[in-house]
Amino acid sequence: MRERCSSLTVTVLSNRWQTQVSTCVHGVVVHTYALTLDREMDVMTDDNYMEGMEMETENNPTMDTDFSSDKTYQHLTIREGTSSSCRRVKVRSRPRLQSTKSFPPYSQCIGGLGEDGDGDDELSQSSDVMREDRNDVCQGTERNIELIPRCARDEVKEQWRMRRKERVGGRGEDTDGLERWSGNRRVEEKSECEDKEMEGGTNSKWQHCRGRNCSFEIEEVDEERKTSSEGENEGSGESQERRDGEAEELIGIKEGSTTHQWSSPHPILSKLLHSSSSTSSSSSINFSSAESDEVFSEGEDVGSKRRAFRKSRSWKTYLTMMHWSLRRQGSWVQLAGHQGNFQLSEGGEVLKLYCEVEAKCLDSLMIDALRPFVPQYHGCVTRGEHCYIRLEDLLSGLRRPVIMDCKMGVRTYQEEEVVKTQTKATLRSDMYQKMVKVDPSAPSVEEHEQKAVTKSRYLQWRDTTSSTSTLGFRIEGVMMEDGSVQRDFRKILTLAKVTEAMLYFTRSQLDILKAYHSRLLALSEALKNSLFFRSHEVIGSSLLFVHDHSSKASVWMIDFGKTTPLPDRLELRHNIPWAEGSREDGYLIGLTSLIASLSQAISVASSQQEDSCGEEQSVA
Ligand SMILES: O=P(O)(O)O[C@H]1[C@H](O)[C@@H](OP(=O)(O)O)[C@H](OP(=O)(O)O)[C@@H](OP(=O)(O)O)[C@H]1O
Ligand SMILES: Nc1ncnc2c1ncn2[C@@H]1O[C@H](COP(=O)(O)OP(=O)(O)O)[C@@H](O)[C@H]1O
């Protein structure tokens, strides 16, 4: 029986964010397809799917035409090619971001990911050692709990701290946020990964490989292009609009303009890279970041790589490679949180280091009224020695996303952390240093002597030096469309300043502000109906604000690593201040402040708009 493979290209419509499609043809053709029909922004229900299963024999000449001629599927096109690989059919819908009409200006082109190559080396090396175990896949969280007896994040955090210590040459101390992200565009990528997954008990498997090294060293670009076009067909269904846009972006890429990483998205390419660039240690090209930790400033050899590249490659090749790379590379960025926690995955997903607490929350949230406000959770997967939770990538499909991370609640420490401090406190010199860096007079005499503080002391101090204690949330960080990251907002204390920050973040665009405002009102309603919310203490969770130039804006609840269920029958109000033992988190205090601030920002932006209209009229 002749082996044949059809690849399915899905053009993503404005109401469809991402689609991962592939087809396995091996004598008998099986097509599975699903279209997102939902045009509502915030609703994510299973009813939003329309699924179909089609079986035909190889000789059935109507296969392609049936598919493409059907008006319902006019955005699906089928291309045929020869391949012996069976590819999995996976189609997923996603709640849409709210569409608005404005188009923010862009001064610079962004779109790549920064990368700490060094760390990746270590992680990838360790994952190589564990290669035999790599194909383990956990479905649901139960098995993971057995696999990972303790929260893997602690181990990874420890690894980063150790690395940092080694790096600073035995100084032995972490400084401010050194093991944390500070907004550089980056993502963990393995040097050569083969991730096989089995989902939902089926035998469907897929493989992808993402090289860590930069595409500048590609030898056989033209040949690769051919292969890549095949590869892309099995990919994530990017829209033509996006491709075109990215092609345009390339023209705007200038040396030194922003932060880029070109990763190799194709298995063959990846192999080429590895064979041709054994000396390469980093693929990151970090040109700028408003705030940049030293731990990520490893772009020194990038300049020489680029120069070497320029000598040996024509501009045409250069553009081709970047275009190709960009098409596969989303604009993923980790704005806050712990370094080493995330890996970019395929199919519009990100992988976050497994944490039992978070996985349990996500399990519950997937059947809760809050589901439309939470990234879709797809269970867990083991890569190398770690287990990860699979989350919908909230930046997938966005170009030059503008992001704001607001940490919610009137406190960011758990009650147990306070209790722990009273009993057996671990002293943290890294936290002491972070504290001193912001305010040298903050530590007590004793703390100065110890050169260390307890974690809960640090977290409490952090809360009082930000709007957390007073407004019930703080802006952890903002990334603008040019890729610049600002984290100074954490020092904001008043609502008026938050409003200013909102205006800055949205560039006073009314439609974006309104979209955020209505999304938060909808969230507020959903929280009222949420069993999850009622029965959990939500600590350290963030609202991720995301919009892009194409006028899409939405807000998502993320980070449930410190969100814990309450004892039976205890329910929280979430809108009153915390008193020890109450477990109140003040989440709704934060939400109310945010809504108030957005209302103020809308008023300001409206009057600004009226003023400018008036000025225009008087000039005319
Ligand atoms: O933001 P800065 O001032 O750097 O302080 C951080 C945050 O509070 C982190 O919380 P979050 O993850 O919610 O951002 C916390 O992680 P935990 O989540 O582990 O409490 C870090 O503790 P350590 O990870 O122990 O350093 C602490 O150092
Ligand atoms: N599902 C997601 N899609 C896109 N970006 C995400 C997603 N989850 C987290 N991020 C990014 O990662 C950052 C840190 O996420 P978070 O869950 O708070 O990590 P941590 O638990 O390490 O604090 C966020 O500020 C955001 O920029």
Coordinates of C-alpha atoms in Angstrom, one line a residue, residues 185-549:
R185 CA 12.5 38.1 26.2
R186 CA 13.6 34.6 26.7
V187 CA 12.5 31.1 27.0
E188 CA 14.0 27.8 28.0
E189 CA 14.8 25.8 25.0
K190 CA 16.6 22.5 24.9
S191 CA 19.5 22.0 22.6
E192 CA 17.8 19.2 20.8
C193 CA 14.6 18.0 22.0
E194 CA 12.3 15.2 20.9
D195 CA 9.2 15.5 22.8
K196 CA 6.7 12.8 22.3
E197 CA 3.4 13.0 23.9
M198 CA 0.4 10.9 24.2
E199 CA -2.8 12.6 24.9
G200 CA -6.1 11.4 26.2
G201 CA -5.2 7.7 25.9
T202 CA -4.8 7.8 22.2
N203 CA -1.7 6.7 20.4
S204 CA -1.5 10.0 18.6
K205 CA 2.0 11.2 18.9
W206 CA 3.8 14.2 17.7
Q207 CA 7.3 15.2 17.6
H208 CA 9.0 18.5 17.4
C209 CA 12.4 19.7 17.7
R210 CA 13.6 23.1 18.4
G211 CA 17.2 24.0 18.2
R212 CA 18.6 26.4 20.7
N213 CA 21.2 27.9 18.5
C214 CA 20.8 30.8 16.3
S215 CA 19.7 30.5 12.8
F216 CA 22.6 32.6 11.6
E217 CA 24.6 29.5 11.1
I218 CA 22.3 27.8 8.7
E219 CA 24.0 26.3 5.7
E220 CA 21.4 24.9 3.4
V221 CA 18.7 27.5 3.6
D222 CA 17.1 26.9 0.3
E223 CA 16.8 23.2 1.0
E224 CA 15.6 23.9 4.4
R225 CA 13.0 26.2 3.1
K226 CA 11.5 23.3 1.2
T227 CA 11.5 21.2 4.3
S228 CA 10.3 24.0 6.4
S229 CA 7.3 24.5 4.3
E230 CA 6.3 21.0 4.9
G231 CA 7.0 21.4 8.6
E232 CA 5.0 24.5 8.7
N233 CA 2.0 22.8 7.3
E234 CA 1.9 20.6 10.3
G235 CA 2.4 23.6 12.6
S236 CA 0.2 25.9 14.4
G237 CA -2.0 27.3 11.7
E238 CA -0.7 30.8 11.6
S239 CA -2.7 33.3 9.7
Q240 CA -1.7 34.6 6.4
E241 CA -2.1 38.0 7.9
R242 CA 0.5 37.2 10.5
R243 CA 2.9 35.8 8.0
D244 CA 2.6 38.9 5.8
G245 CA 3.0 41.1 8.8
E246 CA 6.1 39.2 9.9
A247 CA 7.5 39.6 6.4
E248 CA 7.0 43.3 6.8
E249 CA 8.6 43.2 10.2
L250 CA 11.8 41.9 8.7
I251 CA 12.3 45.0 6.8
G252 CA 12.1 46.9 10.0
I253 CA 14.7 44.8 11.8
K254 CA 17.8 46.8 12.5
E255 CA 20.8 46.0 14.4
G256 CA 20.6 47.2 18.0
S257 CA 17.0 48.0 17.8
T258 CA 15.6 45.5 20.1
T259 CA 15.8 42.1 21.6
H260 CA 15.7 39.1 19.3
Q261 CA 16.3 35.5 19.3
W262 CA 16.1 33.4 16.2
S263 CA 15.6 29.8 17.1
S264 CA 15.7 27.0 14.7
P265 CA 12.3 25.5 14.5
H266 CA 12.8 22.5 12.3
P267 CA 14.4 19.2 13.1
I268 CA 16.7 19.1 10.2
L269 CA 17.7 22.6 10.7
S270 CA 18.3 21.9 14.3
K271 CA 20.6 19.1 13.4
L272 CA 22.5 21.3 11.0
L273 CA 22.9 23.9 13.6
H274 CA 24.2 21.5 16.1
S275 CA 26.7 20.1 13.7
S276 CA 27.8 23.4 12.5
S277 CA 27.9 25.4 15.7
S278 CA 29.5 23.4 18.4
T279 CA 31.1 26.5 19.8
S280 CA 27.9 28.4 20.0
S281 CA 26.7 28.9 23.4
S282 CA 23.9 31.3 23.1
S283 CA 21.3 32.3 20.6
S284 CA 20.2 35.4 22.3
I285 CA 20.6 38.8 20.9
N286 CA 19.9 41.1 23.7
F287 CA 20.0 44.6 22.5
S288 CA 17.9 46.4 24.9
S289 CA 15.8 46.1 28.0
A290 CA 14.8 48.8 30.3
E291 CA 15.7 46.6 33.2
S292 CA 18.2 43.9 32.7
D293 CA 19.6 41.5 35.2
E294 CA 23.3 40.6 34.8
V295 CA 22.4 37.0 34.7
F296 CA 20.9 37.5 31.3
S297 CA 23.5 39.8 29.9
E298 CA 25.1 37.1 27.9
G299 CA 24.8 38.6 24.5
E300 CA 28.5 39.6 24.3
D301 CA 29.5 37.0 21.7
V302 CA 26.3 37.6 19.7
G303 CA 27.9 40.7 18.1
S304 CA 30.8 38.7 16.8
K305 CA 28.4 36.0 15.6
R306 CA 26.4 38.5 13.7
R307 CA 29.5 39.9 12.1
A308 CA 30.8 36.5 11.2
F309 CA 27.4 35.7 9.8
R310 CA 27.3 38.9 7.7
K311 CA 30.6 38.0 6.1
S312 CA 29.5 34.6 5.0
R313 CA 25.8 35.0 4.2
S314 CA 24.0 37.2 1.8
W315 CA 21.3 39.5 2.9
K316 CA 18.8 37.4 1.0
T317 CA 19.7 34.4 3.0
Y318 CA 19.6 36.4 6.1
L319 CA 16.1 37.6 5.4
T320 CA 14.9 34.2 4.4
M321 CA 16.1 32.7 7.6
M322 CA 14.7 35.3 9.8
H323 CA 11.4 35.3 8.1
W324 CA 11.3 31.6 8.3
S325 CA 12.3 31.6 11.9
L326 CA 9.9 34.3 12.9
R327 CA 7.0 32.5 11.3
R328 CA 7.6 29.7 13.7
Q329 CA 8.5 31.8 16.6
G330 CA 5.9 33.4 18.7
S331 CA 6.4 36.6 20.5
W332 CA 6.5 34.8 23.8
V333 CA 7.9 36.7 26.8
Q334 CA 7.9 36.0 30.5
L335 CA 7.4 39.2 32.2
A336 CA 7.7 38.1 35.8
G337 CA 8.1 35.0 37.9
H338 CA 10.9 32.6 38.3
Q339 CA 13.6 32.0 35.8
G340 CA 13.7 28.5 34.6
N341 CA 10.0 27.9 35.2
F342 CA 8.9 28.1 31.6
Q343 CA 9.5 26.4 28.3
L344 CA 8.0 27.4 25.1
S345 CA 6.1 24.5 23.5
E346 CA 4.4 24.0 20.2
G347 CA 0.8 24.3 19.3
G348 CA 0.2 27.5 21.2
E349 CA 1.2 26.2 24.6
V350 CA 3.7 27.1 27.2
L351 CA 5.1 24.6 29.7
K352 CA 5.4 25.7 33.3
L353 CA 7.3 23.7 35.8
Y354 CA 5.0 21.4 37.6
C355 CA 3.8 22.4 41.0
E356 CA 1.2 20.2 42.6
V357 CA -0.6 23.1 44.2
E358 CA -1.0 24.9 40.9
A359 CA -1.9 21.8 38.9
K360 CA -4.7 21.0 41.4
C361 CA -6.0 24.6 41.1
L362 CA -6.0 24.4 37.3
D363 CA -7.8 21.1 37.4
S364 CA -10.6 22.7 39.4
L365 CA -10.6 25.9 37.3
M366 CA -11.2 24.0 34.1
I367 CA -14.6 23.1 35.4
D368 CA -15.3 26.4 37.2
A369 CA -17.0 29.6 36.2
L370 CA -13.6 31.1 35.9
R371 CA -12.5 28.9 33.1
P372 CA -12.9 31.6 30.4
F373 CA -10.4 33.8 32.4
V374 CA -7.7 31.2 32.9
P375 CA -5.3 29.8 30.2
Q376 CA -6.5 26.4 29.0
Y377 CA -4.8 23.7 31.0
H378 CA -3.9 20.5 29.1
G379 CA -2.5 18.3 31.9
C380 CA 1.1 17.6 32.4
V381 CA 4.1 16.4 30.4
T382 CA 7.5 15.2 31.5
R383 CA 10.5 16.6 29.7
G384 CA 13.9 15.5 30.8
E385 CA 13.9 15.3 34.5
H386 CA 11.0 17.6 35.1
C387 CA 7.3 17.5 34.8
Y388 CA 5.5 20.5 33.4
I389 CA 2.0 21.8 33.2
R390 CA 0.8 22.5 29.8
L391 CA -0.9 25.9 29.5
E392 CA -2.4 27.8 26.7
D393 CA 0.1 30.4 25.5
L394 CA -1.8 33.6 26.0
L395 CA 0.6 35.5 23.7
S396 CA 0.1 33.0 20.9
G397 CA -1.0 34.8 17.7
L398 CA -0.1 38.2 19.0
R399 CA 2.3 40.5 17.3
R400 CA 4.4 42.8 19.5
P401 CA 2.3 42.1 22.5
V402 CA 2.0 44.7 25.2
I403 CA 1.8 43.0 28.6
M404 CA 1.2 44.0 32.2
D405 CA 1.4 41.6 35.1
C406 CA -0.6 42.7 38.2
K407 CA -0.1 40.7 41.3
M408 CA -3.4 40.5 43.1
G409 CA -4.3 40.6 46.8
V410 CA -3.5 42.6 49.8
R411 CA -0.6 40.3 50.7
T412 CA 1.7 38.0 48.8
Y413 CA 2.7 35.8 51.6
Q414 CA 0.8 32.8 52.8
E415 CA -0.3 32.5 56.3
E416 CA 1.8 29.4 56.8
E417 CA 4.9 31.5 55.9
V418 CA 4.1 33.8 58.7
V419 CA 3.7 30.9 61.1
K420 CA 6.9 29.4 59.8
T421 CA 8.7 32.6 60.6
Q422 CA 7.5 32.5 64.1
T423 CA 8.7 28.9 64.6
K424 CA 11.6 28.1 62.4
A425 CA 12.6 30.9 60.2
T426 CA 15.1 30.5 57.4
L427 CA 17.2 33.5 56.9
R428 CA 17.6 34.7 53.3
S429 CA 20.6 36.8 52.5
D430 CA 19.4 37.3 48.9
M431 CA 16.2 38.9 50.1
Y432 CA 18.2 41.1 52.5
Q433 CA 20.1 42.3 49.5
K434 CA 17.0 43.0 47.4
M435 CA 15.7 44.9 50.4
V436 CA 18.8 47.0 50.9
K437 CA 19.1 47.7 47.2
V438 CA 15.6 49.4 47.3
D439 CA 15.9 51.0 50.7
P440 CA 19.1 50.6 52.7
S441 CA 17.3 51.8 55.8
A442 CA 14.6 49.1 55.6
P443 CA 16.3 46.3 57.5
S444 CA 16.4 46.4 61.3
V445 CA 19.7 46.6 63.1
E446 CA 19.5 42.9 63.8
E447 CA 18.8 42.2 60.1
H448 CA 21.7 44.4 59.1
E449 CA 24.0 42.4 61.4
Q450 CA 22.7 39.1 60.1
K451 CA 22.7 40.5 56.6
A452 CA 19.6 38.4 56.1
V453 CA 15.9 38.5 56.5
T454 CA 13.2 35.9 56.7
K455 CA 11.1 35.4 53.6
S456 CA 7.9 36.5 55.2
R457 CA 9.6 39.7 56.5
Y458 CA 10.8 40.4 53.0
L459 CA 7.4 39.7 51.4
Q460 CA 5.6 41.8 54.0
W461 CA 8.0 44.7 53.4
R462 CA 7.6 44.4 49.7
D463 CA 3.9 44.5 50.1
T464 CA 4.0 47.7 52.1
T465 CA 6.4 49.4 49.7
S466 CA 4.0 48.8 46.8
S467 CA 0.3 49.3 46.3
T468 CA -0.3 45.7 47.4
S469 CA -1.2 46.5 51.0
T470 CA -3.3 49.6 50.2
L471 CA -4.9 49.0 46.8
G472 CA -4.9 45.2 46.9
F473 CA -2.7 44.7 43.9
R474 CA 0.6 45.9 42.4
I475 CA 1.9 46.2 38.9
E476 CA 4.8 43.7 38.8
G477 CA 5.9 44.7 35.4
V478 CA 5.0 46.1 32.0
M479 CA 6.4 45.3 28.6
M480 CA 5.7 47.7 25.8
E481 CA 5.4 46.9 22.2
D482 CA 9.0 47.8 21.6
G483 CA 10.1 45.1 24.0
S484 CA 11.1 47.4 26.8
V485 CA 10.3 46.3 30.2
Q486 CA 9.6 48.4 33.2
R487 CA 9.3 47.2 36.7
D488 CA 9.4 50.4 38.6
F489 CA 5.7 50.4 38.9
R490 CA 6.1 48.1 41.8
K491 CA 6.8 51.2 43.9
I492 CA 3.5 52.9 43.0
L493 CA 1.4 53.5 46.1
T494 CA -1.6 55.5 45.0
L495 CA -4.5 55.0 42.6
A496 CA -3.7 58.2 40.7
K497 CA -0.3 56.8 39.9
V498 CA -1.8 53.5 38.9
T499 CA -4.1 55.4 36.5
E500 CA -1.1 57.1 35.0
A501 CA 0.5 53.7 34.6
M502 CA -2.7 52.5 32.8
L503 CA -2.6 55.4 30.5
Y504 CA 1.0 54.8 29.7
F505 CA 0.6 51.1 29.2
T506 CA -2.3 51.5 26.8
R507 CA -1.0 54.7 25.3
S508 CA -4.3 56.3 26.3
Q509 CA -6.1 54.3 23.6
L510 CA -9.7 54.4 24.6
D511 CA -10.8 51.2 23.0
I512 CA -8.1 49.2 24.7
L513 CA -8.9 50.8 28.0
K514 CA -12.6 50.0 27.5
A515 CA -11.8 46.5 26.5
Y516 CA -9.8 45.9 29.7
H517 CA -12.5 47.6 31.8
S518 CA -15.3 45.4 30.5
R519 CA -13.1 42.3 30.8
L520 CA -12.5 43.1 34.4
L521 CA -16.2 43.7 35.0
A522 CA -16.9 40.3 33.4
L523 CA -14.3 38.7 35.6
S524 CA -15.9 40.3 38.6
E525 CA -19.2 38.7 37.7
A526 CA -17.6 35.3 37.1
L527 CA -15.8 35.5 40.5
K528 CA -19.2 35.9 42.2
N529 CA -20.3 32.6 40.6
S530 CA -17.1 30.8 41.2
L531 CA -17.0 27.9 43.6
F532 CA -13.3 27.9 43.2
F533 CA -12.9 31.5 44.3
R534 CA -15.1 31.1 47.3
S535 CA -13.2 28.1 48.5
H536 CA -9.6 29.2 47.9
E537 CA -7.1 31.6 49.4
V538 CA -5.6 33.2 46.3
I539 CA -2.1 34.4 47.1
G540 CA 0.5 35.7 44.6
S541 CA -1.8 35.2 41.6
S542 CA -1.6 37.7 38.8
L543 CA -3.9 39.2 36.2
L544 CA -2.1 39.3 32.9
F545 CA -3.2 42.2 30.7
V546 CA -2.3 41.6 27.1
H547 CA -3.0 43.6 24.0
D548 CA -1.4 44.1 20.6
H549 CA -1.4 46.5 17.8

